[in-house]
Amino acid sequence: VLTKRGWFAALAVGACALAGGSWRYAAVLLAFFIPSMIVSRLGRERKRSLTDAGKTGPRDEVQVLANGGIAALCALGMALTHQALLGAAFAGAFAAAAADTFGTEIGTLAAATPRSILTFKPLARGLSGGLTGVGTIAEVAGSAIVGLVAWGAGIAPFWTVVLAGFAGATVDSLAGGCIQERRYCERCARECETDPHACGERTKRVRGAAWIGNDAVNFLATGTGALACAALGAWFSR
Ligand SMILES: [Zn+2]
């Protein structure tokens, strides 16, 4: 599931969670990590043949921090300041990470052709910025698991976490559709996110910024989830 350095990064995120809110935060982390690990393994062979997105295989430390870095910072902030809204932000960040992972991993397996969130035109499977009905339902489901545990642990109201997770995943799709780097393989005549392409051919950039990949977009999405959950929490508790 993770590379060796990926495991170190995950342990660091876990240590921050424990420092911020002991078992309650650790439970929220696991509510993201375990289901995400399971859906990532679902139909792995099929996904490998279908997708043209970036990294496949075990996740490295950059991917771990793109998904868990914001939450780790929120947990550290909680340990230092005891601001309850940082707990909500912590849960919101993991809800966004879970929503995005579920949407991508389950949406890729769906039979329907994804459509661009921006133009609604059909898009190759697995590319960022694509939406399917199944993927969207999966986003809510992933977010809801984190929301349920966060609510049970007394960290944030269920619906604020679910909404925040969905907001994060939507920002992920929007950013993936417009600012994330998109490349083109001439040999296969299709768009992809890597250079070289899976076929070995060098690819050229057709859209987006060269320095914005999946990890930067995930970072943005988890930041959105954190902010949205804290904002909803502040509004809810007025
Ligand atoms: Zn190719």
PDB file of C-alpha atoms and ligand atoms in Angstrom:
ATOM      1  CA  VAL A   1       0.000   0.000   0.000  1.00  0.00           C
ATOM      2  CA  LEU A   2       2.808   2.402   0.928  1.00  0.00           C
ATOM      3  CA  THR A   3       6.500   2.649   0.161  1.00  0.00           C
ATOM      4  CA  LYS A   4       8.920   2.550   3.095  1.00  0.00           C
ATOM      5  CA  ARG A   5       9.185   6.347   3.191  1.00  0.00           C
ATOM      6  CA  GLY A   6       5.411   6.490   2.715  1.00  0.00           C
ATOM      7  CA  TRP A   7       5.004   4.464   5.924  1.00  0.00           C
ATOM      8  CA  PHE A   8       7.314   6.847   7.793  1.00  0.00           C
ATOM      9  CA  ALA A   9       5.223   9.802   6.607  1.00  0.00           C
ATOM     10  CA  ALA A  10       2.030   7.981   7.617  1.00  0.00           C
ATOM     11  CA  LEU A  11       3.468   7.254  11.077  1.00  0.00           C
ATOM     12  CA  ALA A  12       4.381  10.933  11.437  1.00  0.00           C
ATOM     13  CA  VAL A  13       0.812  11.929  10.533  1.00  0.00           C
ATOM     14  CA  GLY A  14      -0.467   9.333  13.029  1.00  0.00           C
ATOM     15  CA  ALA A  15       1.794  10.704  15.763  1.00  0.00           C
ATOM     16  CA  CYS A  16       0.449  14.225  15.122  1.00  0.00           C
ATOM     17  CA  ALA A  17      -3.110  12.872  15.328  1.00  0.00           C
ATOM     18  CA  LEU A  18      -2.407  11.184  18.665  1.00  0.00           C
ATOM     19  CA  ALA A  19      -0.771  14.351  19.997  1.00  0.00           C
ATOM     20  CA  GLY A  20      -3.761  16.436  18.920  1.00  0.00           C
ATOM     21  CA  GLY A  21      -6.620  14.316  20.158  1.00  0.00           C
ATOM     22  CA  SER A  22      -5.478  10.871  21.321  1.00  0.00           C
ATOM     23  CA  TRP A  23      -7.619   7.908  20.228  1.00  0.00           C
ATOM     24  CA  ARG A  24     -10.447  10.124  18.955  1.00  0.00           C
ATOM     25  CA  TYR A  25      -8.272  11.670  16.247  1.00  0.00           C
ATOM     26  CA  ALA A  26      -6.568   8.367  15.546  1.00  0.00           C
ATOM     27  CA  ALA A  27     -10.012   6.842  14.932  1.00  0.00           C
ATOM     28  CA  VAL A  28     -10.777   9.549  12.330  1.00  0.00           C
ATOM     29  CA  LEU A  29      -7.431   8.910  10.646  1.00  0.00           C
ATOM     30  CA  LEU A  30      -8.215   5.185  10.461  1.00  0.00           C
ATOM     31  CA  ALA A  31     -11.716   5.958   9.126  1.00  0.00           C
ATOM     32  CA  PHE A  32      -9.918   7.493   6.165  1.00  0.00           C
ATOM     33  CA  PHE A  33      -6.986   5.118   5.888  1.00  0.00           C
ATOM     34  CA  ILE A  34      -8.557   1.653   6.146  1.00  0.00           C
ATOM     35  CA  PRO A  35     -11.528   2.138   3.762  1.00  0.00           C
ATOM     36  CA  SER A  36      -9.263   4.012   1.299  1.00  0.00           C
ATOM     37  CA  MET A  37      -6.797   1.144   1.365  1.00  0.00           C
ATOM     38  CA  ILE A  38      -9.607  -1.309   0.653  1.00  0.00           C
ATOM     39  CA  VAL A  39     -11.126   0.631  -2.277  1.00  0.00           C
ATOM     40  CA  SER A  40      -7.667   1.214  -3.747  1.00  0.00           C
ATOM     41  CA  ARG A  41      -7.170  -2.544  -3.915  1.00  0.00           C
ATOM     42  CA  LEU A  42     -10.585  -3.234  -5.458  1.00  0.00           C
ATOM     43  CA  GLY A  43     -10.175  -4.377  -9.053  1.00  0.00           C
ATOM     44  CA  ARG A  44      -6.572  -3.261  -9.115  1.00  0.00           C
ATOM     45  CA  GLU A  45      -5.651  -5.140 -12.275  1.00  0.00           C
ATOM     46  CA  ARG A  46      -8.637  -3.747 -14.127  1.00  0.00           C
ATOM     47  CA  LYS A  47      -7.839  -0.214 -12.994  1.00  0.00           C
ATOM     48  CA  ARG A  48      -4.230  -0.548 -14.054  1.00  0.00           C
ATOM     49  CA  SER A  49      -5.329  -1.323 -17.588  1.00  0.00           C
ATOM     50  CA  LEU A  50      -7.969   1.414 -17.665  1.00  0.00           C
ATOM     51  CA  THR A  51      -6.267   4.448 -16.210  1.00  0.00           C
ATOM     52  CA  ASP A  52      -3.862   6.899 -17.693  1.00  0.00           C
ATOM     53  CA  ALA A  53      -3.335   8.975 -14.603  1.00  0.00           C
ATOM     54  CA  GLY A  54      -0.090   9.500 -12.753  1.00  0.00           C
ATOM     55  CA  LYS A  55       1.520   7.228 -10.203  1.00  0.00           C
ATOM     56  CA  THR A  56       0.345   3.698  -9.740  1.00  0.00           C
ATOM     57  CA  GLY A  57       1.582   1.163  -7.212  1.00  0.00           C
ATOM     58  CA  PRO A  58       2.402   1.885  -3.580  1.00  0.00           C
ATOM     59  CA  ARG A  59       1.962   5.469  -2.392  1.00  0.00           C
ATOM     60  CA  ASP A  60       5.064   7.460  -1.579  1.00  0.00           C
ATOM     61  CA  GLU A  61       5.677  10.037   1.150  1.00  0.00           C
ATOM     62  CA  VAL A  62       4.624  12.956  -1.076  1.00  0.00           C
ATOM     63  CA  GLN A  63       1.256  11.326  -1.747  1.00  0.00           C
ATOM     64  CA  VAL A  64       0.822  10.578   1.961  1.00  0.00           C
ATOM     65  CA  LEU A  65       1.545  14.188   2.926  1.00  0.00           C
ATOM     66  CA  ALA A  66      -0.673  15.536   0.137  1.00  0.00           C
ATOM     67  CA  ASN A  67      -3.542  13.582   1.736  1.00  0.00           C
ATOM     68  CA  GLY A  68      -2.592  13.808   5.414  1.00  0.00           C
ATOM     69  CA  GLY A  69      -0.311  16.855   5.784  1.00  0.00           C
ATOM     70  CA  ILE A  70      -3.056  19.437   6.335  1.00  0.00           C
ATOM     71  CA  ALA A  71      -4.757  17.172   8.893  1.00  0.00           C
ATOM     72  CA  ALA A  72      -1.437  16.663  10.688  1.00  0.00           C
ATOM     73  CA  LEU A  73      -0.948  20.435  10.911  1.00  0.00           C
ATOM     74  CA  CYS A  74      -4.493  20.843  12.278  1.00  0.00           C
ATOM     75  CA  ALA A  75      -3.806  18.168  14.915  1.00  0.00           C
ATOM     76  CA  LEU A  76      -0.558  19.851  15.943  1.00  0.00           C
ATOM     77  CA  GLY A  77      -2.390  23.165  16.156  1.00  0.00           C
ATOM     78  CA  MET A  78      -4.998  21.479  18.341  1.00  0.00           C
ATOM     79  CA  ALA A  79      -2.298  20.123  20.669  1.00  0.00           C
ATOM     80  CA  LEU A  80      -0.882  23.640  21.071  1.00  0.00           C
ATOM     81  CA  THR A  81      -4.004  25.821  21.172  1.00  0.00           C
ATOM     82  CA  HIS A  82      -6.976  23.553  22.067  1.00  0.00           C
ATOM     83  CA  GLN A  83      -9.191  25.344  19.530  1.00  0.00           C
ATOM     84  CA  ALA A  84     -12.142  23.029  18.900  1.00  0.00           C
ATOM     85  CA  LEU A  85     -12.472  24.245  15.312  1.00  0.00           C
ATOM     86  CA  LEU A  86      -9.071  22.743  14.535  1.00  0.00           C
ATOM     87  CA  GLY A  87     -10.590  19.365  15.366  1.00  0.00           C
ATOM     88  CA  ALA A  88     -13.330  20.033  12.826  1.00  0.00           C
ATOM     89  CA  ALA A  89     -10.685  21.088  10.302  1.00  0.00           C
ATOM     90  CA  PHE A  90      -8.775  17.859  11.002  1.00  0.00           C
ATOM     91  CA  ALA A  91     -11.877  15.779  10.262  1.00  0.00           C
ATOM     92  CA  GLY A  92     -12.737  17.885   7.192  1.00  0.00           C
ATOM     93  CA  ALA A  93      -9.294  17.349   5.700  1.00  0.00           C
ATOM     94  CA  PHE A  94      -9.578  13.563   6.030  1.00  0.00           C
ATOM     95  CA  ALA A  95     -13.159  13.624   4.743  1.00  0.00           C
ATOM     96  CA  ALA A  96     -11.914  15.379   1.597  1.00  0.00           C
ATOM     97  CA  ALA A  97      -9.078  12.877   1.201  1.00  0.00           C
ATOM     98  CA  ALA A  98     -11.516   9.983   1.649  1.00  0.00           C
ATOM     99  CA  ALA A  99     -14.076  11.483  -0.747  1.00  0.00           C
ATOM    100  CA  ASP A 100     -11.435  11.977  -3.415  1.00  0.00           C
ATOM    101  CA  THR A 101      -9.956   8.500  -2.988  1.00  0.00           C
ATOM    102  CA  PHE A 102     -13.376   6.836  -3.078  1.00  0.00           C
ATOM    103  CA  GLY A 103     -14.494   8.912  -6.072  1.00  0.00           C
ATOM    104  CA  THR A 104     -11.358   8.115  -8.050  1.00  0.00           C
ATOM    105  CA  GLU A 105     -10.950   4.459  -7.123  1.00  0.00           C
ATOM    106  CA  ILE A 106     -14.625   3.453  -7.421  1.00  0.00           C
ATOM    107  CA  GLY A 107     -15.455   5.891 -10.237  1.00  0.00           C
ATOM    108  CA  THR A 108     -12.705   4.357 -12.368  1.00  0.00           C
ATOM    109  CA  LEU A 109     -14.323   0.935 -12.040  1.00  0.00           C
ATOM    110  CA  ALA A 110     -17.745   2.254 -13.091  1.00  0.00           C
ATOM    111  CA  ALA A 111     -18.885   1.239 -16.548  1.00  0.00           C
ATOM    112  CA  ALA A 112     -19.906   4.781 -17.519  1.00  0.00           C
ATOM    113  CA  THR A 113     -17.527   7.062 -19.402  1.00  0.00           C
ATOM    114  CA  PRO A 114     -16.469   9.973 -17.211  1.00  0.00           C
ATOM    115  CA  ARG A 115     -17.366  13.471 -18.319  1.00  0.00           C
ATOM    116  CA  SER A 116     -15.376  16.602 -17.705  1.00  0.00           C
ATOM    117  CA  ILE A 117     -16.586  18.630 -14.722  1.00  0.00           C
ATOM    118  CA  LEU A 118     -15.920  21.772 -16.809  1.00  0.00           C
ATOM    119  CA  THR A 119     -17.097  21.008 -20.342  1.00  0.00           C
ATOM    120  CA  PHE A 120     -19.182  17.863 -19.746  1.00  0.00           C
ATOM    121  CA  LYS A 121     -17.404  16.230 -22.690  1.00  0.00           C
ATOM    122  CA  PRO A 122     -16.368  12.558 -22.381  1.00  0.00           C
ATOM    123  CA  LEU A 123     -12.944  12.098 -20.798  1.00  0.00           C
ATOM    124  CA  ALA A 124     -10.542   9.166 -20.627  1.00  0.00           C
ATOM    125  CA  ARG A 125     -10.966   7.109 -17.455  1.00  0.00           C
ATOM    126  CA  GLY A 126      -8.830   7.972 -14.484  1.00  0.00           C
ATOM    127  CA  LEU A 127      -7.911  11.449 -15.676  1.00  0.00           C
ATOM    128  CA  SER A 128      -8.367  14.187 -13.079  1.00  0.00           C
ATOM    129  CA  GLY A 129     -11.425  16.378 -13.561  1.00  0.00           C
ATOM    130  CA  GLY A 130     -13.732  13.593 -14.730  1.00  0.00           C
ATOM    131  CA  LEU A 131     -17.068  12.831 -13.109  1.00  0.00           C
ATOM    132  CA  THR A 132     -19.302   9.764 -13.110  1.00  0.00           C
ATOM    133  CA  GLY A 133     -22.538   9.245 -11.207  1.00  0.00           C
ATOM    134  CA  VAL A 134     -21.059   6.281  -9.367  1.00  0.00           C
ATOM    135  CA  GLY A 135     -17.918   8.262  -8.531  1.00  0.00           C
ATOM    136  CA  THR A 136     -19.978  11.088  -7.079  1.00  0.00           C
ATOM    137  CA  ILE A 137     -21.987   8.714  -4.877  1.00  0.00           C
ATOM    138  CA  ALA A 138     -18.695   7.123  -3.816  1.00  0.00           C
ATOM    139  CA  GLU A 139     -17.345  10.558  -2.829  1.00  0.00           C
ATOM    140  CA  VAL A 140     -20.281  11.046  -0.466  1.00  0.00           C
ATOM    141  CA  ALA A 141     -19.853   7.521   0.918  1.00  0.00           C
ATOM    142  CA  GLY A 142     -16.148   7.992   1.649  1.00  0.00           C
ATOM    143  CA  SER A 143     -16.849  11.305   3.294  1.00  0.00           C
ATOM    144  CA  ALA A 144     -19.726   9.825   5.305  1.00  0.00           C
ATOM    145  CA  ILE A 145     -17.533   7.119   6.868  1.00  0.00           C
ATOM    146  CA  VAL A 146     -15.148   9.784   8.172  1.00  0.00           C
ATOM    147  CA  GLY A 147     -18.127  11.925   9.211  1.00  0.00           C
ATOM    148  CA  LEU A 148     -19.692   9.088  11.178  1.00  0.00           C
ATOM    149  CA  VAL A 149     -16.511   8.403  13.137  1.00  0.00           C
ATOM    150  CA  ALA A 150     -15.805  12.112  13.688  1.00  0.00           C
ATOM    151  CA  TRP A 151     -19.353  12.556  14.998  1.00  0.00           C
ATOM    152  CA  GLY A 152     -19.096   9.433  17.188  1.00  0.00           C
ATOM    153  CA  ALA A 153     -15.809  10.711  18.612  1.00  0.00           C
ATOM    154  CA  GLY A 154     -17.407  14.070  19.403  1.00  0.00           C
ATOM    155  CA  ILE A 155     -15.149  16.021  17.056  1.00  0.00           C
ATOM    156  CA  ALA A 156     -17.641  17.585  14.619  1.00  0.00           C
ATOM    157  CA  PRO A 157     -21.302  17.221  13.529  1.00  0.00           C
ATOM    158  CA  PHE A 158     -21.784  14.474  10.938  1.00  0.00           C
ATOM    159  CA  TRP A 159     -23.228  16.606   8.163  1.00  0.00           C
ATOM    160  CA  THR A 160     -20.562  19.320   8.397  1.00  0.00           C
ATOM    161  CA  VAL A 161     -17.868  16.697   7.814  1.00  0.00           C
ATOM    162  CA  VAL A 162     -19.761  15.133   4.893  1.00  0.00           C
ATOM    163  CA  LEU A 163     -20.346  18.517   3.241  1.00  0.00           C
ATOM    164  CA  ALA A 164     -16.731  19.552   3.780  1.00  0.00           C
ATOM    165  CA  GLY A 165     -15.480  16.308   2.276  1.00  0.00           C
ATOM    166  CA  PHE A 166     -17.713  16.722  -0.750  1.00  0.00           C
ATOM    167  CA  ALA A 167     -16.586  20.350  -1.153  1.00  0.00           C
ATOM    168  CA  GLY A 168     -12.966  19.219  -1.066  1.00  0.00           C
ATOM    169  CA  ALA A 169     -13.549  16.511  -3.657  1.00  0.00           C
ATOM    170  CA  THR A 170     -15.362  18.993  -5.908  1.00  0.00           C
ATOM    171  CA  VAL A 171     -12.451  21.435  -5.703  1.00  0.00           C
ATOM    172  CA  ASP A 172     -10.202  18.473  -6.511  1.00  0.00           C
ATOM    173  CA  SER A 173     -12.196  17.744  -9.670  1.00  0.00           C
ATOM    174  CA  LEU A 174     -12.333  21.411 -10.701  1.00  0.00           C
ATOM    175  CA  ALA A 175      -8.604  21.932 -10.172  1.00  0.00           C
ATOM    176  CA  GLY A 176      -7.893  18.603 -11.860  1.00  0.00           C
ATOM    177  CA  GLY A 177      -9.948  19.748 -14.823  1.00  0.00           C
ATOM    178  CA  CYS A 178      -8.431  23.180 -15.339  1.00  0.00           C
ATOM    179  CA  ILE A 179      -5.119  23.911 -13.598  1.00  0.00           C
ATOM    180  CA  GLN A 180      -3.601  20.426 -13.260  1.00  0.00           C
ATOM    181  CA  GLU A 181      -1.065  19.403 -15.850  1.00  0.00           C
ATOM    182  CA  ARG A 182      -2.576  17.347 -18.680  1.00  0.00           C
ATOM    183  CA  ARG A 183      -0.338  15.699 -21.283  1.00  0.00           C
ATOM    184  CA  TYR A 184      -0.856  13.997 -24.647  1.00  0.00           C
ATOM    185  CA  CYS A 185       0.644  10.804 -26.060  1.00  0.00           C
ATOM    186  CA  GLU A 186       0.853  10.896 -29.850  1.00  0.00           C
ATOM    187  CA  ARG A 187       1.490   7.171 -30.234  1.00  0.00           C
ATOM    188  CA  CYS A 188      -1.727   6.268 -28.375  1.00  0.00           C
ATOM    189  CA  ALA A 189      -3.551   9.455 -29.450  1.00  0.00           C
ATOM    190  CA  ARG A 190      -4.877  10.061 -25.955  1.00  0.00           C
ATOM    191  CA  GLU A 191      -4.512  12.375 -23.022  1.00  0.00           C
ATOM    192  CA  CYS A 192      -2.633  11.306 -19.903  1.00  0.00           C
ATOM    193  CA  GLU A 193      -0.880  12.744 -16.850  1.00  0.00           C
ATOM    194  CA  THR A 194       2.602  11.288 -17.092  1.00  0.00           C
ATOM    195  CA  ASP A 195       5.790  11.767 -19.085  1.00  0.00           C
ATOM    196  CA  PRO A 196       6.641   9.309 -20.501  1.00  0.00           C
ATOM    197  CA  HIS A 197       3.226   7.705 -21.052  1.00  0.00           C
ATOM    198  CA  ALA A 198       2.542   4.172 -19.788  1.00  0.00           C
ATOM    199  CA  CYS A 199       3.437   2.949 -23.317  1.00  0.00           C
ATOM    200  CA  GLY A 200       6.929   4.459 -23.041  1.00  0.00           C
ATOM    201  CA  GLU A 201       6.390   7.321 -25.515  1.00  0.00           C
ATOM    202  CA  ARG A 202       7.366  10.853 -24.454  1.00  0.00           C
ATOM    203  CA  THR A 203       4.327  13.101 -24.001  1.00  0.00           C
ATOM    204  CA  LYS A 204       3.757  16.812 -24.388  1.00  0.00           C
ATOM    205  CA  ARG A 205       1.872  19.190 -22.134  1.00  0.00           C
ATOM    206  CA  VAL A 206      -1.453  20.324 -23.545  1.00  0.00           C
ATOM    207  CA  ARG A 207      -3.002  22.059 -20.578  1.00  0.00           C
ATOM    208  CA  GLY A 208      -2.441  23.208 -17.006  1.00  0.00           C
ATOM    209  CA  ALA A 209       0.686  24.185 -15.123  1.00  0.00           C
ATOM    210  CA  ALA A 210       3.699  21.879 -15.239  1.00  0.00           C
ATOM    211  CA  TRP A 211       4.212  22.027 -11.472  1.00  0.00           C
ATOM    212  CA  ILE A 212       0.604  21.190 -10.579  1.00  0.00           C
ATOM    213  CA  GLY A 213       0.160  17.427 -10.415  1.00  0.00           C
ATOM    214  CA  ASN A 214      -2.118  15.130  -8.474  1.00  0.00           C
ATOM    215  CA  ASP A 215      -0.301  15.786  -5.206  1.00  0.00           C
ATOM    216  CA  ALA A 216      -0.672  19.572  -5.377  1.00  0.00           C
ATOM    217  CA  VAL A 217      -4.356  19.169  -6.239  1.00  0.00           C
ATOM    218  CA  ASN A 218      -4.892  16.754  -3.323  1.00  0.00           C
ATOM    219  CA  PHE A 219      -3.211  19.246  -1.008  1.00  0.00           C
ATOM    220  CA  LEU A 220      -5.610  21.943  -2.224  1.00  0.00           C
ATOM    221  CA  ALA A 221      -8.594  19.606  -1.801  1.00  0.00           C
ATOM    222  CA  THR A 222      -7.726  18.618   1.772  1.00  0.00           C
ATOM    223  CA  GLY A 223      -7.122  22.300   2.602  1.00  0.00           C
ATOM    224  CA  THR A 224     -10.583  23.088   1.234  1.00  0.00           C
ATOM    225  CA  GLY A 225     -12.117  20.283   3.315  1.00  0.00           C
ATOM    226  CA  ALA A 226     -10.405  21.585   6.451  1.00  0.00           C
ATOM    227  CA  LEU A 227     -11.515  25.191   5.895  1.00  0.00           C
ATOM    228  CA  ALA A 228     -15.057  24.194   4.938  1.00  0.00           C
ATOM    229  CA  CYS A 229     -15.522  22.010   8.029  1.00  0.00           C
ATOM    230  CA  ALA A 230     -14.141  24.670  10.374  1.00  0.00           C
ATOM    231  CA  ALA A 231     -16.344  27.329   8.741  1.00  0.00           C
ATOM    232  CA  LEU A 232     -19.457  25.139   8.945  1.00  0.00           C
ATOM    233  CA  GLY A 233     -18.610  24.280  12.548  1.00  0.00           C
ATOM    234  CA  ALA A 234     -18.214  27.955  13.458  1.00  0.00           C
ATOM    235  CA  TRP A 235     -21.517  28.788  11.774  1.00  0.00           C
ATOM    236  CA  PHE A 236     -23.307  25.814  13.341  1.00  0.00           C
ATOM    237  CA  SER A 237     -22.161  26.589  16.866  1.00  0.00           C
ATOM    238  CA  ARG A 238     -22.991  30.316  16.826  1.00  0.00           C
TER     239      ARG A 238
HETATM  240 ZN    ZN B   1       1.086   6.139 -25.196  1.00  0.00          ZN
END
